Amino acid sequence: MKCYAPEQLPVLTALAREFAVCDQWFSSLPGPTWPNRFFVNAASAGGLDHSPSMTEIVEWEANLEGGFRFEGGTLFTQPQLSWAVYSAGGLCITQAMQGVRSHDIRPFDRFASDLQERPVAQYTFIEPNYGDVVNDSYAGGNSQHPRDDVRKGELLIKATYEAIRNSPVWNESLLIVTWDEHGGFYDHVTPPPAPSPGDARVMPAAVNKYGFTFQQYGVRVPAVVVSPWIARNVIDHRLYDHASVPATVESLFGLAPMTQRDANANSVAPLATLASPRTDCPERLQVPADFAGAPAPEQQPLKRPAPTDSVSEGHLPSFLHLAMRTDLELSQPTERQAILARVKAIQTRAEAEQYMRDVSQRLDAFRAGSATKP
């Protein structure tokens, strides 16, 4: 939170001052995006301790249908819990998990209008737009990933808060704003040991490439908790990690823990200490200064991958996996082997970009058709 001046991030600054900041919220492991994001909704990474390669992804999908699986399931497989997933972009990492398919993902531009109607899901998860993942620039997204303009993420957070604040569910709401991991930046606080999730691995043994036991938290990440039941300007020093999200959901809705990690995680629900909901919470937040909808100018040229470069670097294999899962779900079973073969044959970033564009167009057409149905 100290990387920027308050006037540069007016949305996060306002929410931090109006509600609660958790200054001991750690990522769930000292690792990359996918396993950390899995912890948010499963209190486990299912043994995954690395960013999977393209070969691994195709092999998993060829032999296992239904998404990345967990012994204790996910929040999306709990029969007592109603849920919704919104994506501000096309492909959604949550879709890789057991219990979530492409037709479950709603476009974020429906979020505000959905909140005006009853019933509203008990648990809602919102993913950003990751932008240009093919060229590793993340440009054009709103995930606040390094190399992209953080102000676009400010606009996403602003839209989310204002949709909830001006809806009938405001007085029943609790919003957690956090990040999967740190992006590689220094922090002076040493992450403490963590309780192992203790769940059995149900995916192939190769998911645990480095033998990691998940008994160590990753670096701290910012976390802001918003609710009309929270007092102004609270600084919470309790220990949290991403498993605190399911721990909170479980405490609010009477669900059993999925692993030992969420069983031992702190819930943020005790932050709601007020006897009645506040009436002084802002209805609108300030737009980031000088925002013109364009990326901030780069201070020095950044190397871009060539179209002929391999697809095996960075997060691209993971997003190809999401495109492949979407393609499979939008296709007939008879097309399955051809789709797997096409993805397995992708060698260059140019080929990956073309395939992902093809799938995105199919997904857009599917969503447009679904939106027009009565």
Short mmCIF file of C-alpha atoms in Angstrom, two decimals:
data_model
loop_
_atom_site.label_atom_id
_atom_site.label_comp_id
_atom_site.label_asym_id
_atom_site.label_seq_id
_atom_site.Cartn_x
_atom_site.Cartn_y
_atom_site.Cartn_z
CA MET A 1 0.00 0.00 0.00
CA LYS A 2 3.04 2.32 0.38
CA CYS A 3 4.22 1.92 -3.22
CA TYR A 4 1.98 4.79 -4.33
CA ALA A 5 1.01 8.14 -2.91
CA PRO A 6 -2.62 8.37 -1.69
CA GLU A 7 -3.55 10.76 -4.48
CA GLN A 8 -2.38 8.23 -7.08
CA LEU A 9 -4.76 5.54 -5.82
CA PRO A 10 -7.77 7.48 -4.51
CA VAL A 11 -10.11 4.47 -4.59
CA LEU A 12 -8.01 2.14 -2.45
CA THR A 13 -7.01 5.04 -0.22
CA ALA A 14 -10.63 5.98 0.43
CA LEU A 15 -11.67 2.40 1.18
CA ALA A 16 -8.69 1.90 3.50
CA ARG A 17 -9.57 5.05 5.43
CA GLU A 18 -13.29 4.36 5.53
CA PHE A 19 -13.12 0.69 6.51
CA ALA A 20 -10.42 -1.84 7.52
CA VAL A 21 -6.90 -2.66 6.35
CA CYS A 22 -5.36 -6.03 7.27
CA ASP A 23 -1.60 -5.54 7.57
CA GLN A 24 -0.78 -9.20 8.25
CA TRP A 25 -2.50 -10.81 5.24
CA PHE A 26 -0.10 -13.22 3.56
CA SER A 27 -0.33 -15.04 0.29
CA SER A 28 -0.96 -18.72 0.95
CA LEU A 29 2.39 -19.97 -0.32
CA PRO A 30 5.64 -18.45 -1.62
CA GLY A 31 4.66 -19.30 -5.16
CA PRO A 32 2.90 -18.14 -8.32
CA THR A 33 -0.58 -17.08 -9.32
CA TRP A 34 -2.52 -20.30 -9.81
CA PRO A 35 -1.87 -22.12 -6.50
CA ASN A 36 -2.44 -18.90 -4.57
CA ARG A 37 -5.73 -18.31 -6.35
CA PHE A 38 -6.78 -21.89 -5.68
CA PHE A 39 -6.38 -21.25 -1.94
CA VAL A 40 -8.95 -18.44 -2.12
CA ASN A 41 -11.72 -20.82 -3.12
CA ALA A 42 -10.49 -24.22 -1.91
CA ALA A 43 -8.17 -23.50 1.07
CA SER A 44 -5.68 -25.67 -0.80
CA ALA A 45 -3.64 -25.75 -3.98
CA GLY A 46 -4.38 -29.43 -4.45
CA GLY A 47 -0.63 -30.04 -4.32
CA LEU A 48 0.15 -27.62 -7.17
CA ASP A 49 3.39 -25.82 -6.34
CA HIS A 50 4.30 -24.26 -9.69
CA SER A 51 2.88 -22.76 -12.86
CA PRO A 52 1.98 -25.78 -15.01
CA SER A 53 3.55 -26.28 -18.42
CA MET A 54 1.61 -26.66 -21.65
CA THR A 55 2.39 -30.38 -21.78
CA GLU A 56 1.14 -30.93 -18.22
CA ILE A 57 -2.06 -29.03 -18.90
CA VAL A 58 -2.95 -31.00 -22.03
CA GLU A 59 -2.20 -34.30 -20.28
CA TRP A 60 -4.41 -33.38 -17.30
CA GLU A 61 -7.26 -32.29 -19.51
CA ALA A 62 -6.98 -35.39 -21.68
CA ASN A 63 -7.37 -37.69 -18.69
CA LEU A 64 -9.39 -35.70 -16.18
CA GLU A 65 -12.56 -33.81 -16.93
CA GLY A 66 -14.31 -31.35 -14.67
CA GLY A 67 -11.47 -29.03 -13.69
CA PHE A 68 -8.64 -29.09 -11.15
CA ARG A 69 -9.90 -31.23 -8.30
CA PHE A 70 -9.50 -31.06 -4.52
CA GLU A 71 -10.23 -33.70 -1.89
CA GLY A 72 -12.35 -31.28 0.13
CA GLY A 73 -13.95 -29.69 -2.91
CA THR A 74 -14.22 -25.93 -3.41
CA LEU A 75 -16.63 -23.21 -2.39
CA PHE A 76 -18.26 -23.84 -5.77
CA THR A 77 -19.06 -27.48 -4.92
CA GLN A 78 -20.75 -26.78 -1.57
CA PRO A 79 -24.44 -27.67 -2.03
CA GLN A 80 -25.57 -25.33 0.78
CA LEU A 81 -23.89 -22.26 -0.75
CA SER A 82 -25.21 -20.15 -3.62
CA TRP A 83 -22.43 -18.48 -5.59
CA ALA A 84 -21.65 -16.33 -8.61
CA VAL A 85 -18.44 -15.64 -10.53
CA TYR A 86 -17.93 -12.47 -12.55
CA SER A 87 -15.10 -11.78 -14.96
CA ALA A 88 -14.01 -8.36 -16.17
CA GLY A 89 -12.28 -10.05 -19.10
CA GLY A 90 -12.79 -13.05 -21.34
CA LEU A 91 -10.92 -15.90 -19.66
CA CYS A 92 -11.33 -16.55 -15.95
CA ILE A 93 -8.80 -18.52 -13.85
CA THR A 94 -11.58 -19.70 -11.53
CA GLN A 95 -12.94 -21.69 -14.46
CA ALA A 96 -9.98 -24.06 -14.09
CA MET A 97 -11.38 -25.27 -10.77
CA GLN A 98 -13.71 -28.14 -10.03
CA GLY A 99 -17.33 -27.04 -10.07
CA VAL A 100 -17.01 -24.04 -12.44
CA ARG A 101 -17.62 -24.03 -16.19
CA SER A 102 -17.61 -21.34 -18.84
CA HIS A 103 -21.39 -20.91 -18.76
CA ASP A 104 -21.17 -20.15 -15.01
CA ILE A 105 -19.02 -17.06 -15.59
CA ARG A 106 -20.94 -13.81 -15.86
CA PRO A 107 -19.54 -10.66 -17.48
CA PHE A 108 -18.74 -8.00 -14.89
CA ASP A 109 -20.86 -5.41 -16.68
CA ARG A 110 -23.89 -7.33 -15.34
CA PHE A 111 -22.77 -7.13 -11.72
CA ALA A 112 -24.47 -3.87 -10.75
CA SER A 113 -27.80 -4.78 -12.35
CA ASP A 114 -27.72 -8.29 -10.87
CA LEU A 115 -27.42 -6.80 -7.38
CA GLN A 116 -30.68 -4.95 -7.89
CA GLU A 117 -32.55 -8.25 -8.18
CA ARG A 118 -33.29 -10.93 -5.61
CA PRO A 119 -32.04 -13.43 -4.77
CA VAL A 120 -28.38 -12.44 -4.75
CA ALA A 121 -25.72 -15.14 -4.39
CA GLN A 122 -24.38 -15.66 -0.87
CA TYR A 123 -20.81 -15.70 -2.20
CA THR A 124 -19.57 -13.74 -5.21
CA PHE A 125 -16.07 -13.90 -6.65
CA ILE A 126 -14.84 -11.26 -9.10
CA GLU A 127 -11.85 -11.69 -11.42
CA PRO A 128 -10.15 -8.88 -13.31
CA ASN A 129 -9.23 -8.64 -16.96
CA TYR A 130 -5.62 -9.78 -17.29
CA GLY A 131 -4.97 -7.89 -20.52
CA ASP A 132 -2.28 -8.96 -22.97
CA VAL A 133 -1.04 -12.25 -21.53
CA VAL A 134 0.35 -13.42 -24.88
CA ASN A 135 3.08 -10.77 -24.82
CA ASP A 136 3.50 -10.74 -21.02
CA SER A 137 2.67 -7.02 -20.86
CA TYR A 138 -0.81 -7.38 -19.29
CA ALA A 139 -1.61 -4.13 -21.10
CA GLY A 140 -5.27 -3.30 -21.50
CA GLY A 141 -6.36 -5.22 -18.42
CA ASN A 142 -7.37 -4.10 -14.94
CA SER A 143 -5.61 -6.68 -12.76
CA GLN A 144 -2.95 -4.20 -11.56
CA HIS A 145 -0.31 -6.67 -12.69
CA PRO A 146 3.19 -5.19 -13.03
CA ARG A 147 3.73 -3.49 -16.42
CA ASP A 148 0.09 -2.44 -16.74
CA ASP A 149 -1.60 0.75 -15.54
CA VAL A 150 -2.78 0.32 -11.94
CA ARG A 151 -5.44 3.00 -12.42
CA LYS A 152 -7.57 0.61 -14.46
CA GLY A 153 -7.68 -1.68 -11.46
CA GLU A 154 -8.76 1.30 -9.41
CA LEU A 155 -11.73 1.70 -11.75
CA LEU A 156 -12.66 -1.97 -11.31
CA ILE A 157 -12.57 -1.66 -7.52
CA LYS A 158 -14.54 1.59 -7.70
CA ALA A 159 -17.22 -0.02 -9.90
CA THR A 160 -17.45 -3.01 -7.57
CA TYR A 161 -17.79 -0.92 -4.42
CA GLU A 162 -20.31 1.49 -5.92
CA ALA A 163 -22.43 -1.36 -7.29
CA ILE A 164 -22.68 -2.88 -3.81
CA ARG A 165 -22.99 0.44 -1.98
CA ASN A 166 -25.96 1.51 -4.10
CA SER A 167 -27.76 -1.83 -4.05
CA PRO A 168 -30.39 -3.38 -1.76
CA VAL A 169 -27.75 -5.78 -0.34
CA TRP A 170 -25.40 -3.09 1.02
CA ASN A 171 -26.41 -3.56 4.64
CA GLU A 172 -25.88 -7.32 4.32
CA SER A 173 -22.56 -7.15 2.49
CA LEU A 174 -18.89 -7.73 3.20
CA LEU A 175 -16.32 -7.04 0.46
CA ILE A 176 -12.72 -8.28 0.55
CA VAL A 177 -10.24 -6.63 -1.83
CA THR A 178 -6.91 -8.45 -2.05
CA TRP A 179 -4.25 -9.72 -4.47
CA ASP A 180 -3.03 -13.25 -5.16
CA GLU A 181 0.66 -12.51 -4.58
CA HIS A 182 3.17 -9.70 -4.40
CA GLY A 183 4.42 -9.36 -7.96
CA GLY A 184 8.06 -9.73 -6.94
CA PHE A 185 8.42 -6.57 -4.86
CA TYR A 186 10.37 -6.38 -1.60
CA ASP A 187 8.70 -6.56 1.81
CA HIS A 188 10.52 -6.29 5.14
CA VAL A 189 8.17 -8.69 6.96
CA THR A 190 9.24 -12.34 6.97
CA PRO A 191 6.35 -14.74 6.24
CA PRO A 192 5.66 -17.12 9.14
CA PRO A 193 5.11 -20.90 9.03
CA ALA A 194 1.67 -22.05 7.94
CA PRO A 195 -0.54 -25.03 8.82
CA SER A 196 -0.54 -27.63 6.08
CA PRO A 197 -3.92 -28.03 4.37
CA GLY A 198 -3.65 -31.74 5.17
CA ASP A 199 -5.77 -32.82 2.22
CA ALA A 200 -4.89 -35.76 0.02
CA ARG A 201 -3.77 -34.99 -3.52
CA VAL A 202 -6.28 -36.23 -6.10
CA MET A 203 -4.53 -34.81 -9.16
CA PRO A 204 -1.52 -36.51 -10.82
CA ALA A 205 1.68 -36.56 -8.76
CA ALA A 206 3.38 -34.18 -11.21
CA VAL A 207 1.41 -31.24 -9.81
CA ASN A 208 3.81 -31.28 -6.84
CA LYS A 209 6.95 -30.61 -8.86
CA TYR A 210 9.17 -29.38 -6.02
CA GLY A 211 7.89 -31.43 -3.10
CA PHE A 212 6.51 -28.35 -1.36
CA THR A 213 4.56 -29.19 1.80
CA PHE A 214 2.54 -25.93 2.04
CA GLN A 215 3.76 -25.27 5.58
CA GLN A 216 4.98 -21.79 4.73
CA TYR A 217 3.05 -18.61 3.95
CA GLY A 218 4.09 -16.42 1.06
CA VAL A 219 4.77 -12.70 1.18
CA ARG A 220 2.29 -10.15 2.50
CA VAL A 221 -0.31 -8.70 0.19
CA PRO A 222 -2.61 -5.71 0.72
CA ALA A 223 -6.12 -6.51 1.94
CA VAL A 224 -9.00 -4.09 2.50
CA VAL A 225 -12.28 -5.25 4.07
CA VAL A 226 -15.40 -3.20 3.40
CA SER A 227 -18.78 -3.33 5.16
CA PRO A 228 -21.21 -0.84 6.71
CA TRP A 229 -20.77 -2.86 9.91
CA ILE A 230 -17.05 -1.96 10.13
CA ALA A 231 -15.87 1.18 11.92
CA ARG A 232 -13.83 3.81 10.10
CA ASN A 233 -10.05 3.60 9.76
CA VAL A 234 -9.48 0.19 11.34
CA ILE A 235 -6.02 -1.41 11.18
CA ASP A 236 -6.28 -5.14 11.81
CA HIS A 237 -3.07 -6.88 12.93
CA ARG A 238 -4.41 -10.45 13.04
CA LEU A 239 -2.83 -13.09 10.80
CA TYR A 240 -4.64 -13.90 7.55
CA ASP A 241 -3.98 -15.71 4.31
CA HIS A 242 -6.14 -16.46 1.28
CA ALA A 243 -7.77 -19.34 3.17
CA SER A 244 -9.35 -16.62 5.32
CA VAL A 245 -11.79 -16.07 2.46
CA PRO A 246 -13.36 -19.56 2.74
CA ALA A 247 -12.97 -19.37 6.53
CA THR A 248 -15.09 -16.22 6.47
CA VAL A 249 -17.70 -17.73 4.15
CA GLU A 250 -17.86 -20.84 6.33
CA SER A 251 -18.32 -18.84 9.52
CA LEU A 252 -21.08 -16.71 7.99
CA PHE A 253 -23.06 -19.54 6.42
CA GLY A 254 -22.38 -22.45 8.76
CA LEU A 255 -20.23 -24.55 6.43
CA ALA A 256 -17.63 -27.09 7.47
CA PRO A 257 -13.97 -26.34 6.64
CA MET A 258 -12.58 -27.93 3.48
CA THR A 259 -9.00 -28.38 4.78
CA GLN A 260 -6.92 -27.81 7.88
CA ARG A 261 -5.79 -24.47 6.42
CA ASP A 262 -9.23 -22.84 6.49
CA ALA A 263 -10.03 -24.66 9.74
CA ASN A 264 -7.16 -22.73 11.32
CA ALA A 265 -7.52 -19.47 9.37
CA ASN A 266 -8.93 -16.30 10.88
CA SER A 267 -12.25 -15.05 9.54
CA VAL A 268 -12.65 -11.33 8.85
CA ALA A 269 -16.23 -11.43 10.16
CA PRO A 270 -15.18 -10.19 13.65
CA LEU A 271 -14.26 -6.86 12.02
CA ALA A 272 -17.99 -6.16 11.83
CA THR A 273 -18.19 -4.75 15.35
CA LEU A 274 -20.88 -2.08 15.03
CA ALA A 275 -24.33 -2.48 16.56
CA SER A 276 -25.99 -1.05 13.45
CA PRO A 277 -24.85 -0.37 9.88
CA ARG A 278 -23.20 2.96 9.14
CA THR A 279 -25.07 5.56 7.12
CA ASP A 280 -22.04 7.77 6.38
CA CYS A 281 -20.26 5.48 3.89
CA PRO A 282 -19.51 7.23 0.58
CA GLU A 283 -21.85 6.40 -2.28
CA ARG A 284 -19.28 7.34 -4.94
CA LEU A 285 -15.49 7.26 -5.02
CA GLN A 286 -13.06 9.56 -6.80
CA VAL A 287 -11.84 8.68 -10.29
CA PRO A 288 -8.03 8.23 -10.44
CA ALA A 289 -6.32 11.49 -11.42
CA ASP A 290 -5.53 12.15 -15.07
CA PHE A 291 -7.07 8.87 -16.14
CA ALA A 292 -7.75 8.98 -19.86
CA GLY A 293 -8.25 5.27 -20.47
CA ALA A 294 -4.75 4.84 -21.89
CA PRO A 295 -1.72 3.04 -20.40
CA ALA A 296 0.78 5.15 -18.54
CA PRO A 297 3.88 5.93 -20.63
CA GLU A 298 6.74 3.50 -20.11
CA GLN A 299 9.91 4.98 -18.65
CA GLN A 300 12.09 2.61 -20.66
CA PRO A 301 11.37 0.19 -23.49
CA LEU A 302 10.34 -3.26 -22.34
CA LYS A 303 11.29 -6.35 -24.27
CA ARG A 304 8.31 -7.97 -25.94
CA PRO A 305 8.29 -11.64 -26.90
CA ALA A 306 8.55 -12.32 -30.62
CA PRO A 307 5.59 -14.02 -32.37
CA THR A 308 7.85 -17.02 -32.95
CA ASP A 309 8.83 -17.35 -29.28
CA SER A 310 7.81 -20.44 -27.35
CA VAL A 311 4.52 -20.64 -25.46
CA SER A 312 6.20 -22.30 -22.49
CA GLU A 313 7.18 -19.13 -20.62
CA GLY A 314 5.26 -17.01 -18.13
CA HIS A 315 1.53 -17.39 -17.55
CA LEU A 316 0.69 -18.12 -21.18
CA PRO A 317 0.33 -21.92 -20.71
CA SER A 318 -2.19 -21.29 -17.94
CA PHE A 319 -4.29 -19.01 -20.11
CA LEU A 320 -4.09 -21.47 -22.99
CA HIS A 321 -5.52 -24.00 -20.57
CA LEU A 322 -8.45 -21.71 -19.84
CA ALA A 323 -9.02 -21.20 -23.56
CA MET A 324 -8.90 -24.95 -24.11
CA ARG A 325 -11.39 -25.65 -21.31
CA THR A 326 -13.71 -23.02 -22.74
CA ASP A 327 -13.35 -24.50 -26.22
CA LEU A 328 -14.16 -27.99 -24.91
CA GLU A 329 -17.20 -26.78 -23.00
CA LEU A 330 -18.59 -24.93 -26.01
CA SER A 331 -18.04 -27.90 -28.34
CA GLN A 332 -19.59 -31.29 -28.91
CA PRO A 333 -17.97 -34.34 -27.25
CA THR A 334 -17.03 -35.64 -30.69
CA GLU A 335 -14.74 -32.61 -31.14
CA ARG A 336 -12.77 -33.24 -27.94
CA GLN A 337 -9.79 -35.10 -29.38
CA ALA A 338 -9.37 -32.62 -32.23
CA ILE A 339 -9.32 -29.72 -29.76
CA LEU A 340 -6.74 -31.42 -27.54
CA ALA A 341 -4.60 -32.17 -30.58
CA ARG A 342 -4.78 -28.56 -31.78
CA VAL A 343 -3.70 -27.18 -28.42
CA LYS A 344 -0.92 -29.72 -28.05
CA ALA A 345 0.43 -28.63 -31.45
CA ILE A 346 0.67 -24.94 -30.47
CA GLN A 347 4.35 -24.01 -30.37
CA THR A 348 4.58 -20.24 -30.85
CA ARG A 349 2.99 -17.17 -29.32
CA ALA A 350 1.48 -16.25 -32.66
CA GLU A 351 -0.30 -19.61 -32.78
CA ALA A 352 -1.42 -19.18 -29.17
CA GLU A 353 -2.76 -15.70 -29.88
CA GLN A 354 -4.77 -16.93 -32.86
CA TYR A 355 -6.26 -19.84 -30.91
CA MET A 356 -7.17 -17.67 -27.93
CA ARG A 357 -8.76 -15.11 -30.25
CA ASP A 358 -10.84 -17.85 -31.90
CA VAL A 359 -12.06 -19.13 -28.53
CA SER A 360 -12.77 -15.62 -27.22
CA GLN A 361 -14.96 -14.92 -30.24
CA ARG A 362 -16.89 -18.14 -29.63
CA LEU A 363 -17.28 -17.26 -25.95
CA ASP A 364 -18.52 -13.76 -26.77
CA ALA A 365 -21.07 -15.21 -29.18
CA PHE A 366 -22.21 -17.74 -26.56
CA ARG A 367 -22.65 -15.05 -23.91
CA ALA A 368 -24.48 -12.78 -26.31
CA GLY A 369 -26.88 -15.59 -27.15
CA SER A 370 -27.40 -16.44 -23.48
CA ALA A 371 -28.13 -12.80 -22.64
CA THR A 372 -30.93 -12.60 -25.22
CA LYS A 373 -32.73 -15.72 -24.04
CA PRO A 374 -35.85 -15.16 -21.89
#
